[in-house]
Amino acid sequence: MQSIYNLVNGIKADFMTMLAQNDSTAYLTALAVLVVGALILLIARIASKKLLDHPSLAHNALISRKLLQRALQKLFKFLSVIPFFLAINLLKMPPTLHRILEIIFYFIFLVFGVSLASAVVAFFLNLMLSRNPKVSPASGKAVMPIANFLLWVVALTFFLDNLGFQVSTIIAGLGIMGVAVGLAGQAILADFFSYMVILIDKPFQIGDFITVNSAGLSGTVEKIGLKSTHIRSPNGERIIGNNSEMVKGFVSNFYDIRLRRVALLLPLKFDLPAAKIEELTAKLKNLVSSHENCTLVRAVLLDFGTWCMNFEFIYDINTGDINKAMAVRHEINLQVIDYLESEGLGMAVAPAPATAG
C-alpha cells in the first residue's frame, strides 16, 4: 500500500514539474497539434461518409458496407490517439512521467491497432469469399477467432518487448506449447488447414458434383465444415469425409464442364449393305442436329473386327448440367435403338466362347 502511495506522490510531483518546465508557447504548440489533428480527422470522417454513401459502393454486392464502415471506424479511433501522442511529446517532462505516459499510449495503440487489424482482415476475407456466389461469406467467421488470437499474440509480444521483458523466453515457450498442441491434435489441425485450403483454393464448393478418386466416392457437396466435408451420394446417403482426405488426392469436379463428349461403338453385322451404312450415318447426323445442345463430332465406319464391323458414333452435349446431359444421352440412345429396329438392322452379337469337347 505504501508503495502505491509513493508512486502516486511521485507521479504528482513529476506532473507539477512538467507544468513548471513548459512555458505558454509549448502549451500553445501542443494545443495547435491537437486542433490540427482533430480537424484533419474530421475532414477524413466526412470524406469517408461520402465514400460509403456513393452509389457505386452502396450497390456493390461484393463489398460489405457494414464491414467497411466498421474498419473505417476502427481506423479513425486508432488515428485519434496520434495527435495526443504528438502533443505530449512536445512538452518537457521528467523521464519517469514520460515513460509512464509512453507505456499508456503504447497500450492504447496496441488495443486499437489489434481491433483495426481484425476489422481489416474480416473485410478482406468477406470480399474474397463474396467473389464466389456459391460460397457463403459467413463461412469466414470461423477463421476470425484464430486470426484474432494470432494478432493478439503478436501485439502482446511487441508490447512486452517494449517494456523490457525477455520475449525470446516467451516465444520459446509458445513454440514448445505449439509443438505439444500440434502433436496432440495433429489430425484436427490437418483437417482445419485443409479446410483453409478448400476455402481459398476452391477445388470444389457447395453444390458441385465431385468424385473423390482416392476413396472412389461420388456425390454432391452439401457442407464444408472446419473438420469434415459432407457429400450426398446419388443413392441418397450422406457421406462424411475428413477435409485432409478431400485435398490429399485427385478430385474430379464436374461442375465446370461446359461440354460433355459421348462416344458410342455400334457393332454392326458383316452382311449389312454399304447403302444401309450410309443411311445410318445420315440418320445419326439428323438425330444429333435435332437436339439443340448437341454437336456431331463424327459418325463413321471405324474398322472391321473379328466378328463385327465397328461403327463409331461421337457427339458433344453442350451443357454443364449432368442431369440434362444424361437425359439427352438417354433420348438419343433410345432413338438409335428405334431406328435400328425399324430398319431391321440388329447389332452383331459376340459369339459364345468355344467349350472343350
Tab-separated table of C-alpha atoms in Angstrom:
chain	number	residue	atom	x	y	z
A	1	MET	CA	0.000	0.000	0.000
A	2	GLN	CA	2.853	2.321	0.883
A	3	SER	CA	4.496	1.651	-2.500
A	4	ILE	CA	1.329	2.646	-4.319
A	5	TYR	CA	1.102	5.806	-2.234
A	6	ASN	CA	4.705	6.659	-3.063
A	7	LEU	CA	4.091	6.013	-6.766
A	8	VAL	CA	1.071	8.332	-6.801
A	9	ASN	CA	3.014	11.035	-4.993
A	10	GLY	CA	5.905	10.619	-7.416
A	11	ILE	CA	3.612	10.989	-10.429
A	12	LYS	CA	2.017	14.054	-8.858
A	13	ALA	CA	5.436	15.608	-8.257
A	14	ASP	CA	6.553	14.870	-11.828
A	15	PHE	CA	3.336	16.365	-13.171
A	16	MET	CA	3.913	19.601	-11.224
A	17	THR	CA	7.481	19.660	-12.529
A	18	MET	CA	6.195	19.319	-16.088
A	19	LEU	CA	3.848	22.276	-15.565
A	20	ALA	CA	6.731	24.368	-14.316
A	21	GLN	CA	9.176	23.387	-17.083
A	22	ASN	CA	6.929	24.385	-20.034
A	23	ASP	CA	6.026	27.936	-20.996
A	24	SER	CA	2.910	29.186	-22.754
A	25	THR	CA	4.481	28.724	-26.195
A	26	ALA	CA	4.947	24.990	-25.591
A	27	TYR	CA	1.359	24.604	-24.433
A	28	LEU	CA	0.029	26.581	-27.414
A	29	THR	CA	2.088	24.450	-29.785
A	30	ALA	CA	0.754	21.252	-28.230
A	31	LEU	CA	-2.784	22.622	-28.396
A	32	ALA	CA	-2.274	23.572	-32.066
A	33	VAL	CA	-1.200	19.993	-32.823
A	34	LEU	CA	-4.342	18.701	-31.142
A	35	VAL	CA	-6.602	21.120	-33.062
A	36	VAL	CA	-4.976	20.467	-36.443
A	37	GLY	CA	-5.101	16.711	-35.854
A	38	ALA	CA	-8.778	16.907	-34.869
A	39	LEU	CA	-9.598	18.961	-37.995
A	40	ILE	CA	-7.780	16.508	-40.270
A	41	LEU	CA	-9.633	13.591	-38.724
A	42	LEU	CA	-12.955	15.456	-39.026
A	43	ILE	CA	-12.355	16.097	-42.739
A	44	ALA	CA	-11.356	12.455	-43.219
A	45	ARG	CA	-14.524	11.268	-41.462
A	46	ILE	CA	-16.710	13.442	-43.694
A	47	ALA	CA	-14.901	12.170	-46.807
A	48	SER	CA	-15.276	8.556	-45.680
A	49	LYS	CA	-19.006	9.060	-45.056
A	50	LYS	CA	-19.426	10.398	-48.608
A	51	LEU	CA	-17.441	7.443	-49.884
A	52	LEU	CA	-19.713	4.988	-48.081
A	53	ASP	CA	-22.808	6.730	-49.464
A	54	HIS	CA	-21.502	6.703	-53.048
A	55	PRO	CA	-23.888	4.714	-55.326
A	56	SER	CA	-21.096	2.652	-56.877
A	57	LEU	CA	-20.158	1.383	-53.424
A	58	ALA	CA	-23.625	1.218	-51.909
A	59	HIS	CA	-24.875	-1.072	-54.700
A	60	ASN	CA	-21.749	-3.216	-54.954
A	61	ALA	CA	-22.745	-6.743	-53.968
A	62	LEU	CA	-19.142	-7.839	-53.395
A	63	ILE	CA	-18.324	-5.201	-50.784
A	64	SER	CA	-19.887	-5.396	-47.335
A	65	ARG	CA	-20.735	-1.794	-46.447
A	66	LYS	CA	-21.147	-2.767	-42.802
A	67	LEU	CA	-17.669	-4.306	-42.542
A	68	LEU	CA	-16.092	-1.410	-44.453
A	69	GLN	CA	-17.773	1.097	-42.153
A	70	ARG	CA	-16.558	-0.860	-39.122
A	71	ALA	CA	-12.982	-0.897	-40.454
A	72	LEU	CA	-13.060	2.864	-41.057
A	73	GLN	CA	-14.392	3.486	-37.536
A	74	LYS	CA	-11.563	1.422	-36.075
A	75	LEU	CA	-9.082	3.330	-38.243
A	76	PHE	CA	-10.268	6.733	-37.046
A	77	LYS	CA	-10.242	5.535	-33.449
A	78	PHE	CA	-6.635	4.448	-33.904
A	79	LEU	CA	-5.655	7.708	-35.624
A	80	SER	CA	-7.361	9.854	-32.957
A	81	VAL	CA	-4.668	8.859	-30.451
A	82	ILE	CA	-1.797	10.163	-32.614
A	83	PRO	CA	-2.417	13.944	-32.063
A	84	PHE	CA	-2.425	13.396	-28.277
A	85	PHE	CA	0.766	11.351	-28.523
A	86	LEU	CA	2.497	14.040	-30.608
A	87	ALA	CA	1.267	16.856	-28.357
A	88	ILE	CA	2.503	15.159	-25.181
A	89	ASN	CA	5.926	14.568	-26.732
A	90	LEU	CA	6.257	18.282	-27.460
A	91	LEU	CA	6.192	19.053	-23.721
A	92	LYS	CA	9.162	18.786	-21.398
A	93	MET	CA	8.664	16.342	-18.543
A	94	PRO	CA	10.652	14.174	-16.131
A	95	PRO	CA	11.825	10.816	-17.584
A	96	THR	CA	9.689	8.783	-15.187
A	97	LEU	CA	6.473	10.560	-16.159
A	98	HIS	CA	7.423	10.417	-19.829
A	99	ARG	CA	7.971	6.669	-19.583
A	100	ILE	CA	4.626	6.120	-17.833
A	101	LEU	CA	2.745	8.144	-20.465
A	102	GLU	CA	4.645	6.350	-23.217
A	103	ILE	CA	3.588	2.941	-21.871
A	104	ILE	CA	-0.021	4.113	-21.598
A	105	PHE	CA	0.000	5.299	-25.208
A	106	TYR	CA	1.650	2.087	-26.376
A	107	PHE	CA	-1.057	0.075	-24.667
A	108	ILE	CA	-3.790	2.196	-26.270
A	109	PHE	CA	-2.107	1.786	-29.664
A	110	LEU	CA	-1.966	-1.950	-29.024
A	111	VAL	CA	-5.689	-2.292	-28.261
A	112	PHE	CA	-6.835	-0.017	-31.075
A	113	GLY	CA	-4.297	-1.498	-33.535
A	114	VAL	CA	-5.416	-5.091	-32.952
A	115	SER	CA	-9.042	-4.005	-33.264
A	116	LEU	CA	-8.249	-2.231	-36.546
A	117	ALA	CA	-6.275	-5.196	-37.923
A	118	SER	CA	-9.120	-7.558	-37.027
A	119	ALA	CA	-11.648	-5.372	-38.829
A	120	VAL	CA	-9.430	-5.142	-41.925
A	121	VAL	CA	-8.894	-8.932	-42.018
A	122	ALA	CA	-12.658	-9.506	-41.667
A	123	PHE	CA	-13.386	-7.056	-44.509
A	124	PHE	CA	-10.898	-8.547	-46.991
A	125	LEU	CA	-11.865	-12.115	-46.065
A	126	ASN	CA	-15.508	-11.261	-46.736
A	127	LEU	CA	-14.522	-9.575	-50.011
A	128	MET	CA	-12.570	-12.645	-51.118
A	129	LEU	CA	-15.415	-15.037	-50.303
A	130	SER	CA	-18.052	-12.771	-51.879
A	131	ARG	CA	-16.398	-13.147	-55.262
A	132	ASN	CA	-17.805	-16.655	-55.450
A	133	PRO	CA	-21.612	-16.824	-55.211
A	134	LYS	CA	-21.509	-20.481	-54.179
A	135	VAL	CA	-19.518	-19.765	-51.008
A	136	SER	CA	-21.234	-18.081	-48.097
A	137	PRO	CA	-19.231	-15.102	-46.738
A	138	ALA	CA	-20.391	-16.183	-43.277
A	139	SER	CA	-18.023	-19.160	-43.511
A	140	GLY	CA	-15.172	-16.725	-42.961
A	141	LYS	CA	-16.391	-16.126	-39.401
A	142	ALA	CA	-14.961	-19.487	-38.407
A	143	VAL	CA	-11.471	-18.194	-39.248
A	144	MET	CA	-11.707	-14.894	-37.353
A	145	PRO	CA	-11.189	-16.271	-33.791
A	146	ILE	CA	-7.885	-17.802	-34.863
A	147	ALA	CA	-6.869	-14.641	-36.724
A	148	ASN	CA	-7.704	-12.510	-33.661
A	149	PHE	CA	-5.724	-14.851	-31.414
A	150	LEU	CA	-2.642	-14.570	-33.638
A	151	LEU	CA	-2.976	-10.777	-33.814
A	152	TRP	CA	-3.126	-10.528	-30.023
A	153	VAL	CA	-0.134	-12.845	-29.582
A	154	VAL	CA	1.987	-10.751	-31.950
A	155	ALA	CA	0.826	-7.442	-30.442
A	156	LEU	CA	1.406	-8.517	-26.841
A	157	THR	CA	4.851	-9.844	-27.757
A	158	PHE	CA	5.855	-6.442	-29.153
A	159	PHE	CA	4.340	-4.679	-26.144
A	160	LEU	CA	6.213	-6.817	-23.631
A	161	ASP	CA	9.409	-6.376	-25.622
A	162	ASN	CA	8.930	-2.611	-25.395
A	163	LEU	CA	8.534	-2.896	-21.629
A	164	GLY	CA	11.911	-4.591	-21.411
A	165	PHE	CA	10.823	-8.208	-20.929
A	166	GLN	CA	12.834	-11.031	-22.483
A	167	VAL	CA	10.315	-12.052	-25.110
A	168	SER	CA	12.637	-14.704	-26.500
A	169	THR	CA	11.745	-16.864	-23.492
A	170	ILE	CA	8.036	-16.255	-24.084
A	171	ILE	CA	8.370	-17.045	-27.782
A	172	ALA	CA	10.269	-20.228	-26.979
A	173	GLY	CA	7.541	-21.216	-24.508
A	174	LEU	CA	4.840	-20.539	-27.067
A	175	GLY	CA	6.793	-22.595	-29.577
A	176	ILE	CA	7.043	-25.562	-27.230
A	177	MET	CA	3.342	-25.237	-26.401
A	178	GLY	CA	2.514	-25.042	-30.098
A	179	VAL	CA	4.500	-28.206	-30.797
A	180	ALA	CA	2.744	-30.010	-27.954
A	181	VAL	CA	-0.675	-28.885	-29.131
A	182	GLY	CA	0.213	-29.782	-32.707
A	183	LEU	CA	1.264	-33.292	-31.763
A	184	ALA	CA	-1.816	-33.809	-29.583
A	185	GLY	CA	-4.272	-32.526	-32.185
A	186	GLN	CA	-2.399	-33.348	-35.360
A	187	ALA	CA	-5.406	-34.814	-37.149
A	188	ILE	CA	-7.681	-31.931	-36.144
A	189	LEU	CA	-5.133	-29.327	-37.247
A	190	ALA	CA	-4.607	-31.163	-40.534
A	191	ASP	CA	-8.359	-31.078	-41.193
A	192	PHE	CA	-8.551	-27.393	-40.266
A	193	PHE	CA	-5.678	-26.370	-42.551
A	194	SER	CA	-7.241	-28.493	-45.278
A	195	TYR	CA	-10.444	-26.505	-44.709
A	196	MET	CA	-8.426	-23.323	-45.279
A	197	VAL	CA	-7.048	-24.802	-48.499
A	198	ILE	CA	-10.570	-25.659	-49.698
A	199	LEU	CA	-11.800	-22.202	-48.702
A	200	ILE	CA	-9.040	-20.324	-50.519
A	201	ASP	CA	-8.127	-22.610	-53.434
A	202	LYS	CA	-11.743	-23.753	-54.098
A	203	PRO	CA	-11.115	-27.227	-55.615
A	204	PHE	CA	-14.830	-27.755	-55.010
A	205	GLN	CA	-17.709	-25.810	-53.496
A	206	ILE	CA	-21.164	-26.412	-52.114
A	207	GLY	CA	-23.429	-27.712	-54.893
A	208	ASP	CA	-20.637	-29.233	-57.012
A	209	PHE	CA	-20.845	-32.849	-58.120
A	210	ILE	CA	-17.440	-34.387	-57.409
A	211	THR	CA	-15.670	-37.727	-57.395
A	212	VAL	CA	-13.003	-38.367	-54.770
A	213	ASN	CA	-10.749	-40.680	-56.743
A	214	SER	CA	-8.697	-41.888	-53.760
A	215	ALA	CA	-11.856	-43.097	-51.991
A	216	GLY	CA	-13.937	-43.957	-55.051
A	217	LEU	CA	-16.810	-41.767	-53.810
A	218	SER	CA	-19.115	-39.554	-55.858
A	219	GLY	CA	-21.810	-37.096	-54.878
A	220	THR	CA	-22.925	-33.507	-54.460
A	221	VAL	CA	-21.149	-31.364	-51.871
A	222	GLU	CA	-23.657	-30.215	-49.234
A	223	LYS	CA	-21.448	-28.805	-46.481
A	224	ILE	CA	-17.806	-27.844	-45.963
A	225	GLY	CA	-17.048	-27.704	-42.244
A	226	LEU	CA	-13.943	-26.980	-40.203
A	227	LYS	CA	-13.138	-30.684	-39.903
A	228	SER	CA	-15.212	-32.572	-42.468
A	229	THR	CA	-16.965	-32.290	-45.816
A	230	HIS	CA	-20.461	-33.699	-46.341
A	231	ILE	CA	-21.343	-35.280	-49.688
A	232	ARG	CA	-24.761	-36.531	-50.803
A	233	SER	CA	-24.280	-39.626	-52.970
A	234	PRO	CA	-26.522	-40.420	-55.968
A	235	ASN	CA	-28.095	-43.185	-53.830
A	236	GLY	CA	-29.202	-40.641	-51.243
A	237	GLU	CA	-26.919	-41.373	-48.300
A	238	ARG	CA	-24.762	-38.668	-46.751
A	239	ILE	CA	-21.019	-39.349	-46.882
A	240	ILE	CA	-18.847	-37.512	-44.353
A	241	GLY	CA	-15.124	-37.351	-45.028
A	242	ASN	CA	-12.206	-35.598	-43.346
A	243	ASN	CA	-11.031	-32.451	-45.104
A	244	SER	CA	-7.461	-33.749	-45.148
A	245	GLU	CA	-8.606	-36.722	-47.206
A	246	MET	CA	-10.507	-34.459	-49.586
A	247	VAL	CA	-7.378	-32.495	-50.573
A	248	LYS	CA	-4.874	-35.356	-50.374
A	249	GLY	CA	-5.519	-36.954	-53.767
A	250	PHE	CA	-7.212	-36.148	-57.066
A	251	VAL	CA	-10.787	-34.853	-57.039
A	252	SER	CA	-12.845	-34.792	-60.228
A	253	ASN	CA	-15.174	-31.786	-60.261
A	254	PHE	CA	-17.999	-31.997	-62.802
A	255	TYR	CA	-19.466	-28.543	-62.107
A	256	ASP	CA	-17.362	-26.566	-64.599
A	257	ILE	CA	-17.879	-28.970	-67.502
A	258	ARG	CA	-19.327	-26.985	-70.386
A	259	LEU	CA	-19.102	-29.764	-72.970
A	260	ARG	CA	-19.589	-33.489	-72.458
A	261	ARG	CA	-18.434	-35.887	-75.156
A	262	VAL	CA	-20.320	-39.124	-75.754
A	263	ALA	CA	-18.668	-41.949	-77.722
A	264	LEU	CA	-20.662	-44.989	-78.860
A	265	LEU	CA	-19.295	-48.024	-80.651
A	266	LEU	CA	-22.038	-49.880	-82.567
A	267	PRO	CA	-21.194	-53.479	-83.543
A	268	LEU	CA	-22.750	-53.977	-86.997
A	269	LYS	CA	-23.170	-57.277	-88.820
A	270	PHE	CA	-20.849	-58.065	-91.716
A	271	ASP	CA	-23.759	-58.689	-94.105
A	272	LEU	CA	-25.031	-55.110	-93.749
A	273	PRO	CA	-25.048	-53.380	-97.199
A	274	ALA	CA	-22.983	-50.255	-97.711
A	275	ALA	CA	-26.139	-48.309	-98.604
A	276	LYS	CA	-27.645	-49.120	-95.212
A	277	ILE	CA	-24.481	-47.859	-93.505
A	278	GLU	CA	-24.795	-44.590	-95.431
A	279	GLU	CA	-28.446	-44.308	-94.343
A	280	LEU	CA	-27.411	-44.986	-90.728
A	281	THR	CA	-24.775	-42.258	-90.939
A	282	ALA	CA	-27.299	-39.740	-92.259
A	283	LYS	CA	-29.875	-40.755	-89.641
A	284	LEU	CA	-27.407	-40.310	-86.767
A	285	LYS	CA	-26.443	-36.875	-88.066
A	286	ASN	CA	-30.123	-35.872	-88.130
A	287	LEU	CA	-30.655	-37.242	-84.624
A	288	VAL	CA	-27.861	-35.094	-83.218
A	289	SER	CA	-28.911	-31.956	-85.109
A	290	SER	CA	-32.485	-32.336	-83.810
A	291	HIS	CA	-31.223	-31.669	-80.277
A	292	GLU	CA	-30.478	-28.015	-79.575
A	293	ASN	CA	-27.461	-28.570	-77.317
A	294	CYS	CA	-25.789	-31.341	-79.350
A	295	THR	CA	-22.988	-31.198	-81.918
A	296	LEU	CA	-21.924	-34.123	-84.107
A	297	VAL	CA	-18.220	-34.972	-83.993
A	298	ARG	CA	-18.210	-37.952	-86.335
A	299	ALA	CA	-20.272	-40.969	-87.415
A	300	VAL	CA	-18.019	-43.318	-89.386
A	301	LEU	CA	-17.393	-46.985	-90.088
A	302	LEU	CA	-14.275	-47.298	-87.966
A	303	ASP	CA	-12.809	-50.729	-88.680
A	304	PHE	CA	-13.535	-54.431	-89.089
A	305	GLY	CA	-13.361	-56.669	-86.058
A	306	THR	CA	-13.212	-60.443	-85.856
A	307	TRP	CA	-16.969	-60.852	-85.554
A	308	CYS	CA	-18.453	-57.391	-86.455
A	309	MET	CA	-17.945	-54.063	-88.161
A	310	ASN	CA	-17.283	-51.300	-85.642
A	311	PHE	CA	-19.270	-48.141	-86.314
A	312	GLU	CA	-18.119	-45.144	-84.238
A	313	PHE	CA	-20.681	-42.508	-83.262
A	314	ILE	CA	-19.361	-39.470	-81.302
A	315	TYR	CA	-21.201	-36.273	-80.383
A	316	ASP	CA	-20.890	-33.422	-77.852
A	317	ILE	CA	-23.561	-32.267	-75.417
A	318	ASN	CA	-23.137	-28.554	-74.710
A	319	THR	CA	-24.355	-28.255	-71.125
A	320	GLY	CA	-22.779	-28.162	-67.677
A	321	ASP	CA	-25.785	-29.827	-66.038
A	322	ILE	CA	-25.035	-33.530	-65.678
A	323	ASN	CA	-28.723	-34.442	-65.315
A	324	LYS	CA	-29.637	-32.685	-68.554
A	325	ALA	CA	-26.698	-34.306	-70.310
A	326	MET	CA	-27.755	-37.765	-69.142
A	327	ALA	CA	-31.340	-37.089	-70.256
A	328	VAL	CA	-30.180	-36.114	-73.750
A	329	ARG	CA	-27.898	-39.141	-73.956
A	330	HIS	CA	-30.740	-41.419	-72.886
A	331	GLU	CA	-33.078	-39.967	-75.503
A	332	ILE	CA	-30.540	-40.331	-78.327
A	333	ASN	CA	-29.795	-43.934	-77.318
A	334	LEU	CA	-33.497	-44.769	-77.488
A	335	GLN	CA	-33.808	-43.111	-80.893
A	336	VAL	CA	-30.845	-45.125	-82.198
A	337	ILE	CA	-32.450	-48.368	-80.966
A	338	ASP	CA	-35.812	-47.429	-82.527
A	339	TYR	CA	-34.180	-46.715	-85.880
A	340	LEU	CA	-32.187	-49.947	-85.908
A	341	GLU	CA	-35.316	-51.955	-85.053
A	342	SER	CA	-37.467	-50.188	-87.654
A	343	GLU	CA	-34.904	-50.900	-90.386
A	344	GLY	CA	-34.246	-54.451	-89.223
A	345	LEU	CA	-30.617	-53.628	-88.507
A	346	GLY	CA	-29.883	-55.736	-85.490
A	347	MET	CA	-26.449	-55.277	-83.958
A	348	ALA	CA	-23.959	-58.116	-84.056
A	349	VAL	CA	-23.604	-60.319	-81.011
A	350	ALA	CA	-20.271	-61.719	-79.925
A	351	PRO	CA	-20.092	-65.494	-80.447
A	352	ALA	CA	-20.117	-67.697	-77.399
A	353	PRO	CA	-16.662	-68.931	-76.380
A	354	ALA	CA	-15.901	-72.424	-77.564
A	355	THR	CA	-16.085	-75.103	-74.874
A	356	ALA	CA	-13.715	-78.033	-74.637
A	357	GLY	CA	-15.313	-81.224	-76.066
